[in-house]
XYZ file of N, CA, C and O in Angstrom:
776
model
N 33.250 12.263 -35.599
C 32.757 10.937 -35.263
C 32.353 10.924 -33.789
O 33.189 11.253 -32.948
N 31.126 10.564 -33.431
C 31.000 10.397 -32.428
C 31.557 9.719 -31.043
O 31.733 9.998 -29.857
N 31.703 8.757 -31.879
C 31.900 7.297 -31.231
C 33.328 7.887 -30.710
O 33.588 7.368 -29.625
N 34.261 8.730 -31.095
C 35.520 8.945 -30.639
C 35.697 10.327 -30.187
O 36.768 10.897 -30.396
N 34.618 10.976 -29.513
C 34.776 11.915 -28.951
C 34.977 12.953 -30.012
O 35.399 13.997 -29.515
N 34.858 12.996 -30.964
C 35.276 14.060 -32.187
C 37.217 13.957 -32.044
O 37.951 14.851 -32.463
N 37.604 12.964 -31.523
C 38.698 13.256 -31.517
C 39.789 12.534 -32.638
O 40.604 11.656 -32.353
N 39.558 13.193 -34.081
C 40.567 12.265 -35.163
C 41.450 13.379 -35.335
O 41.346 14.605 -35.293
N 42.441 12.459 -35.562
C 43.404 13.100 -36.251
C 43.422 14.823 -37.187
O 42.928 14.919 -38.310
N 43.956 15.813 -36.590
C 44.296 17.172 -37.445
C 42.375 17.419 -38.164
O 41.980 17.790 -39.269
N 41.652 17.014 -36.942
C 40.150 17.252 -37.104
C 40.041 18.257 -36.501
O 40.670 17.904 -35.503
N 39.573 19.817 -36.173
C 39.204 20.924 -35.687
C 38.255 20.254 -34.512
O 37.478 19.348 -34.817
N 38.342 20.683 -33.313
C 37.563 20.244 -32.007
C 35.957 20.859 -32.265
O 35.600 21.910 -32.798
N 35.320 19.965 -31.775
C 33.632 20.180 -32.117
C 32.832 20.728 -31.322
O 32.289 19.930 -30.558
N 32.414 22.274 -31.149
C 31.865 22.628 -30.088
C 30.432 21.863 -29.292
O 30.090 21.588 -28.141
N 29.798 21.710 -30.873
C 28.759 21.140 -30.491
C 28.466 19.431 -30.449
O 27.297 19.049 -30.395
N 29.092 18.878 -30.466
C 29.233 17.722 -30.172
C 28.235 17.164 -29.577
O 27.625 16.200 -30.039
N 28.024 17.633 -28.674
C 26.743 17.313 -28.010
C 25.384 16.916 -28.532
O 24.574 16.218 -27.922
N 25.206 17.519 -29.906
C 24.050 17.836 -30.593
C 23.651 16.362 -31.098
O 22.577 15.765 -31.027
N 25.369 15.845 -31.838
C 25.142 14.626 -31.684
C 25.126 13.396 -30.967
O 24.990 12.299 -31.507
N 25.262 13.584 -29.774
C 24.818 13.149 -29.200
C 23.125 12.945 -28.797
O 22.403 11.959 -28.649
N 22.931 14.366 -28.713
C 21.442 14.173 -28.310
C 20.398 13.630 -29.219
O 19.394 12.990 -28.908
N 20.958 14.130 -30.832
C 20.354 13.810 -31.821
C 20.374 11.622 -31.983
O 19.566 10.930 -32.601
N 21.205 11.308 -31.429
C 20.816 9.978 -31.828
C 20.856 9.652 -30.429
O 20.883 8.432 -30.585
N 20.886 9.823 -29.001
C 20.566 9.781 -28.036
C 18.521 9.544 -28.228
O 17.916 8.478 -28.107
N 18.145 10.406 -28.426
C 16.285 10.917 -29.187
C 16.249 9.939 -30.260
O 15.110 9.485 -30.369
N 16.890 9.554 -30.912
C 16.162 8.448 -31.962
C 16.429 7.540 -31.311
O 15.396 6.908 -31.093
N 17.548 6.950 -30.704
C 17.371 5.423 -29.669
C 16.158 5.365 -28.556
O 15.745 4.216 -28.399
N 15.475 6.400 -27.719
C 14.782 6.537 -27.338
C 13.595 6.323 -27.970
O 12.616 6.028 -27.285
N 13.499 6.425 -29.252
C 11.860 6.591 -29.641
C 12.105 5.004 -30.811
O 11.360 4.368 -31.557
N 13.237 4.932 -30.497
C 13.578 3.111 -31.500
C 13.231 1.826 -29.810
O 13.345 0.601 -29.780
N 12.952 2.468 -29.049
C 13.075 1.676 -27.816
C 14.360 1.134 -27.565
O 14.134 0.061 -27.006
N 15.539 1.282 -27.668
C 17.127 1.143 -27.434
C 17.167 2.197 -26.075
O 17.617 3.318 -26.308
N 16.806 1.956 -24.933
C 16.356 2.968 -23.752
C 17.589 2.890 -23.037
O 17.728 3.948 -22.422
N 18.400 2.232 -22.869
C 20.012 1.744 -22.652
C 20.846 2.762 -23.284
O 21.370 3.734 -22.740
N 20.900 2.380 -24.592
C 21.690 3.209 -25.225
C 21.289 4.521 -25.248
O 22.068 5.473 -25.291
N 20.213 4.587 -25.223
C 19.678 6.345 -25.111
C 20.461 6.888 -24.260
O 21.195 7.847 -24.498
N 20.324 6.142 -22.907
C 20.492 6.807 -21.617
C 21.915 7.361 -21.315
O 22.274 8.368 -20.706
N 22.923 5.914 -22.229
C 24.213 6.289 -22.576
C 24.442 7.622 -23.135
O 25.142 8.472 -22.584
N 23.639 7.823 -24.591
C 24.088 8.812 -25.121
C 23.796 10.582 -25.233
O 24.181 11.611 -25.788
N 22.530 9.868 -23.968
C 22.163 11.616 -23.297
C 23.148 12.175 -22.430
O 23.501 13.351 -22.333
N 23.661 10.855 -21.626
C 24.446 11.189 -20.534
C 25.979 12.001 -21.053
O 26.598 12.942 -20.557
N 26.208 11.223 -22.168
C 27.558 11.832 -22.985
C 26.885 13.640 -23.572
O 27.344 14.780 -23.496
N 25.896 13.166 -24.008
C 25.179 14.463 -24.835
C 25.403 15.679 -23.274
O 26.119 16.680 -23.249
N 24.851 15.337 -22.558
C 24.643 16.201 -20.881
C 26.475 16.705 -20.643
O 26.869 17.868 -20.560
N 27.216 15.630 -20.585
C 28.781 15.845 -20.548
C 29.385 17.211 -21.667
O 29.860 18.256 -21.225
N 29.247 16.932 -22.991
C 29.700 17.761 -23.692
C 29.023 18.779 -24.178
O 29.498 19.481 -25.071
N 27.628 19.026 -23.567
C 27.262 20.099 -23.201
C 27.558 21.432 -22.099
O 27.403 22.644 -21.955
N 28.029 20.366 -21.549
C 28.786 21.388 -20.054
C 28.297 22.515 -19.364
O 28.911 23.361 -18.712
N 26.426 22.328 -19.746
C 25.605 23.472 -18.710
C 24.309 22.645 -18.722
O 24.228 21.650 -19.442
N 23.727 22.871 -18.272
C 22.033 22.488 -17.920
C 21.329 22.632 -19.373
O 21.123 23.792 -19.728
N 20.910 21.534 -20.314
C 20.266 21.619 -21.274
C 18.961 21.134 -21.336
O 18.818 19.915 -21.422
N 17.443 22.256 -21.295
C 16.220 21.832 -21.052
C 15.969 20.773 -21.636
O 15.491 19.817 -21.024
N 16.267 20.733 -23.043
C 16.390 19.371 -24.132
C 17.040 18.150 -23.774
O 16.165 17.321 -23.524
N 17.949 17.769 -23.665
C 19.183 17.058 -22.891
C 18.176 16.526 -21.390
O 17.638 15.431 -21.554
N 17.919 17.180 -20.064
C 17.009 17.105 -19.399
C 15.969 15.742 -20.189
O 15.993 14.521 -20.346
N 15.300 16.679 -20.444
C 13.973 15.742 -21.278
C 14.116 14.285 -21.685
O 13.908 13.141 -21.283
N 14.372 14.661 -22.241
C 15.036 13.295 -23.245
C 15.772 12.221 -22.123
O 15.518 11.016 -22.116
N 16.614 12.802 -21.291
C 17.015 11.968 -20.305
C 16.773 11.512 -19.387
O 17.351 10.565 -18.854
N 15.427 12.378 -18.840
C 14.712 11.979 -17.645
C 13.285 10.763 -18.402
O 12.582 9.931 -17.829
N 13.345 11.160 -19.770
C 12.219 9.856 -20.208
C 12.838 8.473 -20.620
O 12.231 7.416 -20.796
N 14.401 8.760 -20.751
C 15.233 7.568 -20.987
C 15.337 6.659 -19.634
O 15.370 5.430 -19.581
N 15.382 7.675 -18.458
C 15.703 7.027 -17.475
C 14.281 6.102 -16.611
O 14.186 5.009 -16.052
N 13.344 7.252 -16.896
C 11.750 6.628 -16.703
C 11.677 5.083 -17.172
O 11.438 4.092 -16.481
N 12.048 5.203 -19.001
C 11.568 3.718 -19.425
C 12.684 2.820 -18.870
O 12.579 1.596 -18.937
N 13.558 3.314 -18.422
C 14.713 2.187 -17.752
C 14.191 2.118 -16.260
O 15.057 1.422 -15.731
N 13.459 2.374 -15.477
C 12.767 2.167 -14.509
C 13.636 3.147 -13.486
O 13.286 3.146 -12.306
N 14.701 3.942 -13.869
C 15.370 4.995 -12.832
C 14.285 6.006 -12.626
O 14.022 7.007 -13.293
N 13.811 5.603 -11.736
C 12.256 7.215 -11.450
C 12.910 8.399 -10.637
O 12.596 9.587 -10.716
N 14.058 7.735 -9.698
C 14.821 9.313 -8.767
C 15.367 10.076 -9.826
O 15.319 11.298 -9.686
N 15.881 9.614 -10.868
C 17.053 9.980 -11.579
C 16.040 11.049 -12.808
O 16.122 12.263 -12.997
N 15.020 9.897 -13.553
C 14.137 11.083 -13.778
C 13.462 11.924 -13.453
O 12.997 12.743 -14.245
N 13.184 11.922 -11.864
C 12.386 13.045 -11.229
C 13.256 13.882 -11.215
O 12.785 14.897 -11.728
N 14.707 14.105 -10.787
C 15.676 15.220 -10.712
C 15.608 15.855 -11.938
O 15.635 17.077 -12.084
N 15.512 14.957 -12.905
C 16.301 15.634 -14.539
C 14.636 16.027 -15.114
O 14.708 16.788 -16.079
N 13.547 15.763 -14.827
C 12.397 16.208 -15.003
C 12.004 17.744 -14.301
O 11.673 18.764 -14.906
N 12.157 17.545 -12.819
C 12.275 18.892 -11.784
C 13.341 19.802 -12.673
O 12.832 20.902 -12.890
N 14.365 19.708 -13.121
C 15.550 20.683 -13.456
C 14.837 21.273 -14.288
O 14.618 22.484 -14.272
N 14.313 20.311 -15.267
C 13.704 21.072 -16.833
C 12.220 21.827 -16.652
O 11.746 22.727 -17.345
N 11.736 21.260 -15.666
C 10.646 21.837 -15.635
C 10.841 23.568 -14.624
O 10.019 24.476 -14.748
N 11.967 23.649 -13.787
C 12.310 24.799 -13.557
C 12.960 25.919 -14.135
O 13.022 27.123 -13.886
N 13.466 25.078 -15.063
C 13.915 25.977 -16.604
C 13.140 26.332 -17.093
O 13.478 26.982 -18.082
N 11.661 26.232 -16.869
C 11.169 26.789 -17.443
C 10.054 28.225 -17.285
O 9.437 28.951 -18.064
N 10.288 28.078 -15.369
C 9.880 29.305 -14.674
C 8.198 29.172 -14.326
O 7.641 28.075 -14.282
N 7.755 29.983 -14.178
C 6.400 30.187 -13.652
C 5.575 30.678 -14.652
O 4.419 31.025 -14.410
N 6.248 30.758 -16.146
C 5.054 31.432 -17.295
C 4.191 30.075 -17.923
O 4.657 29.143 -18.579
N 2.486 30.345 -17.401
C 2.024 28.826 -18.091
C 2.237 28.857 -19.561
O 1.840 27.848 -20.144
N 2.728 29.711 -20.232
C 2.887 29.723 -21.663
C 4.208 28.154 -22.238
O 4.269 27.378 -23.193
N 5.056 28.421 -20.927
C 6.142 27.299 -20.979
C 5.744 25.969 -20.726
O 6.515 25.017 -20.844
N 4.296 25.854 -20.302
C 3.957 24.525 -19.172
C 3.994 23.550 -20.401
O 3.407 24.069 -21.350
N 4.561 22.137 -20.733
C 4.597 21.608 -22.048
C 4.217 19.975 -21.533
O 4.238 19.613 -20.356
N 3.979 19.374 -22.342
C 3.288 17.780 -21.819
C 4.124 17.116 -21.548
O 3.914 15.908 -21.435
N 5.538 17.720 -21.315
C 6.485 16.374 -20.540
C 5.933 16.433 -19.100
O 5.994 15.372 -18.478
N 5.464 17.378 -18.543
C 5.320 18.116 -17.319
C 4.504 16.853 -16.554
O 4.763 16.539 -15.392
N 3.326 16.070 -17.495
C 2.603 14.906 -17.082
C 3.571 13.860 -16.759
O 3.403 13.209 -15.728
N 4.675 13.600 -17.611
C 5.535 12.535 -17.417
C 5.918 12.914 -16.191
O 5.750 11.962 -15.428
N 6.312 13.761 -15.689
C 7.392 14.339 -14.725
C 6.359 14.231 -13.112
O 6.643 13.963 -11.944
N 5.196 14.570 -13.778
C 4.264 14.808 -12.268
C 3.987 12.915 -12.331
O 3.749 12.631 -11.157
N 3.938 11.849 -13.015
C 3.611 10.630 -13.232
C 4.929 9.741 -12.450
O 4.626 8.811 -11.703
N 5.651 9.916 -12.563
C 7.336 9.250 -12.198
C 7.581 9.896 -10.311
O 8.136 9.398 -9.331
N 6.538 11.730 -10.647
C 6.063 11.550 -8.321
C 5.606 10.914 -7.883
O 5.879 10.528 -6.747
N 4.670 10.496 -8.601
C 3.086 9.200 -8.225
C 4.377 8.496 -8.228
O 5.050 8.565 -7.200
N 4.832 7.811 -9.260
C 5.306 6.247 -8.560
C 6.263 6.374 -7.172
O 6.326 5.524 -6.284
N 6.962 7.605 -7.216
C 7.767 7.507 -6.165
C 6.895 8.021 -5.298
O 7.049 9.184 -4.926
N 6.279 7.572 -5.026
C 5.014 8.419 -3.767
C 4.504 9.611 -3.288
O 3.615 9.878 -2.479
N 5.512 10.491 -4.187
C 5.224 12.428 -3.874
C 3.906 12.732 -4.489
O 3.826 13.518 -5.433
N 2.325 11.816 -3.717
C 1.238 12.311 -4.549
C 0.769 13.621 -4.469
O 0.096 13.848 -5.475
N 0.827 14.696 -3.641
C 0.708 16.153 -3.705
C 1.508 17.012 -4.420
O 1.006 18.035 -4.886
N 3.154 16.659 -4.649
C 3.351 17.193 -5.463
C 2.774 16.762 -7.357
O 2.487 17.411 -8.362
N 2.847 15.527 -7.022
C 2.263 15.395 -8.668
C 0.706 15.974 -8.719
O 0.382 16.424 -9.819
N 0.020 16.007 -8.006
C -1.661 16.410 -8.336
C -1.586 17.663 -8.547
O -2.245 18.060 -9.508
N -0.443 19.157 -7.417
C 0.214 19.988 -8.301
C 0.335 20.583 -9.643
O -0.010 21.585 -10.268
N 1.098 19.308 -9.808
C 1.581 19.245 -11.047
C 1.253 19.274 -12.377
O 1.632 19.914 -13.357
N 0.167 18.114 -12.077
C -1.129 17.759 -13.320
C -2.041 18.856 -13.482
O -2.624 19.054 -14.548
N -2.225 19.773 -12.186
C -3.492 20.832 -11.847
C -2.815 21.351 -13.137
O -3.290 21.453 -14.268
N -1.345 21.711 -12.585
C -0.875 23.049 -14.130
C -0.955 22.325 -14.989
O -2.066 22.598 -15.442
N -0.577 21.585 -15.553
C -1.071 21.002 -17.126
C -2.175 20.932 -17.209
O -2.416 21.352 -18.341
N -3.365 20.583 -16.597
C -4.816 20.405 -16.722
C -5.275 21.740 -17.124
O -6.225 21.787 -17.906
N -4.631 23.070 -16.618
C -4.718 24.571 -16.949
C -4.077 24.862 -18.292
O -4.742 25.717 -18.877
N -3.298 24.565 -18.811
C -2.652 24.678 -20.331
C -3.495 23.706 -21.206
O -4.079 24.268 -22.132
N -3.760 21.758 -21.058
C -4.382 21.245 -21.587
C -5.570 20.478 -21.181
O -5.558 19.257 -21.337
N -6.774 21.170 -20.589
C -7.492 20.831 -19.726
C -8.708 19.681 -20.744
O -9.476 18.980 -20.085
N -8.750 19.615 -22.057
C -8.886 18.403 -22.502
C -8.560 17.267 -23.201
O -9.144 16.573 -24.033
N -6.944 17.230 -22.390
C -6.518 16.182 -23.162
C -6.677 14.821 -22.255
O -6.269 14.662 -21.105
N -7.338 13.937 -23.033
C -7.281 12.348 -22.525
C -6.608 12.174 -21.335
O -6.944 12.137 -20.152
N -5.200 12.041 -22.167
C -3.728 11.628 -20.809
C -4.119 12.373 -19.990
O -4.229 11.717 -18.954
N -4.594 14.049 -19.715
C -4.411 14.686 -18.486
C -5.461 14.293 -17.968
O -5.433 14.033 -16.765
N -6.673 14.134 -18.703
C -7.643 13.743 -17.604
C -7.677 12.402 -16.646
O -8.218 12.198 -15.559
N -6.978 11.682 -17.393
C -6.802 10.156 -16.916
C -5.840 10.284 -15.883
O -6.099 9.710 -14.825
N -4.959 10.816 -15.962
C -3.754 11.175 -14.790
C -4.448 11.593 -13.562
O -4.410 10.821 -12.604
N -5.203 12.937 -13.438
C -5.793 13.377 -12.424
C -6.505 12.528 -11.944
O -6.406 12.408 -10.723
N -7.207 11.874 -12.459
C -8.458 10.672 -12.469
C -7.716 9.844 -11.390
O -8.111 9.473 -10.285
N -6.626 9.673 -11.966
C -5.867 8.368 -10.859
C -5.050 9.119 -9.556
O -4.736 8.497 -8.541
N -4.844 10.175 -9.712
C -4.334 11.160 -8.596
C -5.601 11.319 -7.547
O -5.511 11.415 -6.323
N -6.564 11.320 -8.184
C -7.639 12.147 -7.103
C -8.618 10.404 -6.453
O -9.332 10.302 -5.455
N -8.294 9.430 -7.364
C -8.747 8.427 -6.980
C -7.594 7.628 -6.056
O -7.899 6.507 -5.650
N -6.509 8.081 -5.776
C -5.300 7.577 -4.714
C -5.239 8.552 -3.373
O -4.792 8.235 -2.271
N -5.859 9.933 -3.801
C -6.210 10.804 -2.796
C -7.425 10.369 -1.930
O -7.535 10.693 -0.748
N -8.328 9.613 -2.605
C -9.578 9.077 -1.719
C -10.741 9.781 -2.193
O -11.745 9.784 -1.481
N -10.740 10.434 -3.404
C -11.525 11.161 -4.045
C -12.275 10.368 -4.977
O -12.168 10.718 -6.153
N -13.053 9.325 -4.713
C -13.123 8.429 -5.599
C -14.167 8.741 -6.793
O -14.032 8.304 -7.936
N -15.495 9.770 -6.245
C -16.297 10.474 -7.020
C -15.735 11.502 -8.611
O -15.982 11.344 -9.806
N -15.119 12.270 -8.045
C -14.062 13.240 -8.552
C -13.120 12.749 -9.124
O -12.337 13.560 -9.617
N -12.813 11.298 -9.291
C -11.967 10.648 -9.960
C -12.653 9.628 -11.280
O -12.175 9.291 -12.364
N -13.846 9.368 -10.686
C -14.631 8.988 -11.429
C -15.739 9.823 -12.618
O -16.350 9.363 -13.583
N -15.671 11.145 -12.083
C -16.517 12.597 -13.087
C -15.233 12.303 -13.867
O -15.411 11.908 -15.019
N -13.660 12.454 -13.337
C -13.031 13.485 -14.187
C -12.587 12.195 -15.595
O -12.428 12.548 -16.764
N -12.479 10.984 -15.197
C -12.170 9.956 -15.651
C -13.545 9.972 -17.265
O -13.290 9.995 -18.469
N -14.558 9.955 -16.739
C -15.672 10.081 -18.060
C -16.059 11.122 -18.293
O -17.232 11.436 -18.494
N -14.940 11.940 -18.299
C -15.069 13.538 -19.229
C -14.289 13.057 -20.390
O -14.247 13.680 -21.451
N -13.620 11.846 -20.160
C -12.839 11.398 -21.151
C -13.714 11.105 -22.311
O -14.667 10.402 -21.976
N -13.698 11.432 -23.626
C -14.925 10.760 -24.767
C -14.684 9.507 -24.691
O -13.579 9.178 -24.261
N -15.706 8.407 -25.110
C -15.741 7.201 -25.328
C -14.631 6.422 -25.773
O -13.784 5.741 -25.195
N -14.972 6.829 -27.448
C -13.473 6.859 -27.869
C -12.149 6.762 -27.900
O -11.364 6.159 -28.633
N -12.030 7.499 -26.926
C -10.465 8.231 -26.496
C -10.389 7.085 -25.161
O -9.379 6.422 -24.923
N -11.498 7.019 -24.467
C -11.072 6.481 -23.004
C -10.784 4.856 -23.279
O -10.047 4.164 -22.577
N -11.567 4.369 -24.521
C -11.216 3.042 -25.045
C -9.531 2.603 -24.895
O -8.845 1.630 -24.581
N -9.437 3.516 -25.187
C -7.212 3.001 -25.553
C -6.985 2.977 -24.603
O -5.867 2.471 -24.506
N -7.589 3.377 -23.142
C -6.734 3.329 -21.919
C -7.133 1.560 -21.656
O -6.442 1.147 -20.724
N -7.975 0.547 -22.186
C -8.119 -0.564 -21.941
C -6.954 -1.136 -22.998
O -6.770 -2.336 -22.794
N -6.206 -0.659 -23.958
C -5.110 -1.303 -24.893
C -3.666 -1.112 -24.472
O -2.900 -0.156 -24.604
N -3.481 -2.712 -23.744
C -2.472 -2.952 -23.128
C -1.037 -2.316 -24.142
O -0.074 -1.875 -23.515
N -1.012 -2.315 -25.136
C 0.247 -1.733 -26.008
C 0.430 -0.024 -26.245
O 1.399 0.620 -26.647
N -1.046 0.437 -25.779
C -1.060 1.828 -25.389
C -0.751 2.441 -24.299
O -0.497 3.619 -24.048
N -0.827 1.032 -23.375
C -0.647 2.091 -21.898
C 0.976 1.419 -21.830
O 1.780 2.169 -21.276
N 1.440 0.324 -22.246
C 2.820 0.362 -22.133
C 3.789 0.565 -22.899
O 4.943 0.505 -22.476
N 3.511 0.831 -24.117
C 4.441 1.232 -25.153
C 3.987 2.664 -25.280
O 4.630 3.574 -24.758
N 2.884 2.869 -25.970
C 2.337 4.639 -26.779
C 2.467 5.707 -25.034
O 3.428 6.458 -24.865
N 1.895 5.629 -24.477
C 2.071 6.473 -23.056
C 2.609 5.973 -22.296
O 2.694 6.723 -21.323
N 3.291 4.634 -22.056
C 4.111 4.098 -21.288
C 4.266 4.819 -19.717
O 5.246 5.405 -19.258
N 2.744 4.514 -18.985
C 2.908 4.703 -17.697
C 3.569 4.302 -16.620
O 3.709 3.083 -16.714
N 4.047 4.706 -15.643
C 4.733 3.808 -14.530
C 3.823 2.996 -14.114
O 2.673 3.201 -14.503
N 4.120 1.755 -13.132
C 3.192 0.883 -13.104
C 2.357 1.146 -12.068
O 1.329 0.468 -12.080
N 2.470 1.885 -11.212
C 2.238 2.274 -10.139
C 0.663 3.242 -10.813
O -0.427 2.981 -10.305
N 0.751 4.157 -11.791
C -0.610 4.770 -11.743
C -1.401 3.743 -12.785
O -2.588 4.064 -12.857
N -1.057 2.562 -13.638
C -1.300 1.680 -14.153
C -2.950 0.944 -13.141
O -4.180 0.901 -13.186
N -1.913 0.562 -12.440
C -2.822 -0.652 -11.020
C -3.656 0.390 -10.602
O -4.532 -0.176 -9.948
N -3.928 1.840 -10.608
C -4.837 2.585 -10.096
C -5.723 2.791 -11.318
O -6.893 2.480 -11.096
N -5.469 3.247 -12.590
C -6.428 3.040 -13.496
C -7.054 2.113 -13.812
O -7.985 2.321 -14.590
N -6.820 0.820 -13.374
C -7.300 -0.528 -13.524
C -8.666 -0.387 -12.544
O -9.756 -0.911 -12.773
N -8.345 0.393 -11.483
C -9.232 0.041 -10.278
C -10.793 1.743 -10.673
O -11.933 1.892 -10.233
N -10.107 2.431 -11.454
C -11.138 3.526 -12.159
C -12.212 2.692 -12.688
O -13.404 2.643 -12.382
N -11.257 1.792 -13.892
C -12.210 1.162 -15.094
C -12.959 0.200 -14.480
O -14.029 -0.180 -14.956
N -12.379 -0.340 -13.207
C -13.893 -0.965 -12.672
C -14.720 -0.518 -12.498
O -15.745 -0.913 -13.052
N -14.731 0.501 -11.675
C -14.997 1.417 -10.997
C -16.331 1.818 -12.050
O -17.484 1.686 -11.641
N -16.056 2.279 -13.333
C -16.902 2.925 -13.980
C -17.444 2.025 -15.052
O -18.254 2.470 -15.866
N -16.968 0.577 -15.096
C -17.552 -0.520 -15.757
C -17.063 0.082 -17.779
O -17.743 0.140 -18.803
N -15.663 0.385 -17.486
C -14.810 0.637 -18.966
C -14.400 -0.614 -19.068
O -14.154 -0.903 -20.240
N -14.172 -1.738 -18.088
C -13.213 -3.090 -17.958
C -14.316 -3.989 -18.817
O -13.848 -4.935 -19.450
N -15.484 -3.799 -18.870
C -16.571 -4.537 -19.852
C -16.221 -4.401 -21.688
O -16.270 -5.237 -22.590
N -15.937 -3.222 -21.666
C -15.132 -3.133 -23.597
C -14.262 -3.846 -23.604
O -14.075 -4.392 -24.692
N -13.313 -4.215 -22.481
C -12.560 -5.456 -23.196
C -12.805 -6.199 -23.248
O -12.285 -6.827 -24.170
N -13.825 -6.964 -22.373
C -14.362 -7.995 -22.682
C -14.853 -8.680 -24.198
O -14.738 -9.877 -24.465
N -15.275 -7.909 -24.876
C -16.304 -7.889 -25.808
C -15.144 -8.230 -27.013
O -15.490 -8.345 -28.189
């Protein structure tokens, strides 16, 4: 049983304990219960009793949607050094992680950051839109504006759907108010109109 530490009565002690933890730690997270997540990564992290890349993850995006950005930049940095210098490892939390520098103001390390994901997934939407707002806070406003309508039509539409950018990719608010100032920028703020 979770809830009691695995600790019942003439019950054999649970090595992995943890698992469950993390395992419904990850479904409160993706149920939006971001509280309780955070609770039950933190227990999951405890009875793990070493550095878990998984555990990490999960906890640094629990702590993101709870608005802790130091707490997920540490537990984002850990996991993302677990994972070394092979781009084969580079994985799309890596955007979350370089997104939560932007809000805390480390914009060189996040543009960094995005460069390597932009090198593993150099056409995905989210990455292009990320850089877009990195290179348009850098003063790059041209280069923010190419990289922004490399985005397809399509695809760049959802960045105007308020339940996409705060629920489905749930950005910090901080690169939010800078994509706002793109879509003027490139006259995307006219599709919502319509």
């Amino acid at each position: 049983d979770p809830d009691t530490g695995g600790k019942l009565l003439g019950a054999k002690p649970c090595d992995d304990l943890y698992i469950l933890y993390l395992n419904r730690g990850s479904l409160r997270l993706n149920n939006g219960q971001y509280a309780a997540a955070l609770s039950d990564l933190e227990l999951a992290d405890q009875y793990r009793g070493k550095l878990d890349a998984t555990i990490l993850q999960n906890r640094a995006r629990a702590r993101e949607l709870t608005s802790d950005y130091k707490g997920a930049d540490r537990d984002y940095t850990l996991s993302i050094q677990m994972a070394g210098s092979n781009p084969k490892e580079i994985a799309p939390f890596w955007l979350r992680g370089a997104l939560v520098k932007f809000q805390l103001g480390e914009s060189i390390a996040a543009l960094e950051l995005v460069r390597r994901v932009e090198g593993r997934f150099p056409e995905a939407p989210e990455v292009r839109a990320a850089l877009a707002v990195l290179l348009w806070k850098r003063g790059d406003e041209d280069g923010a504006r190419r990289k922004f309508l490399e985005i397809p039509d399509l695809a760049r539409r959802k960045f105007l759907d308020e339940e996409y950018l705060r629920v489905t990719i749930a950005w910090p608010p901080k690169c939010l108010g800078v994509l706002r100032e793109i879509q003027t920028a490139v006259g995307d703020e006219l599709w919502g109109r319509h």
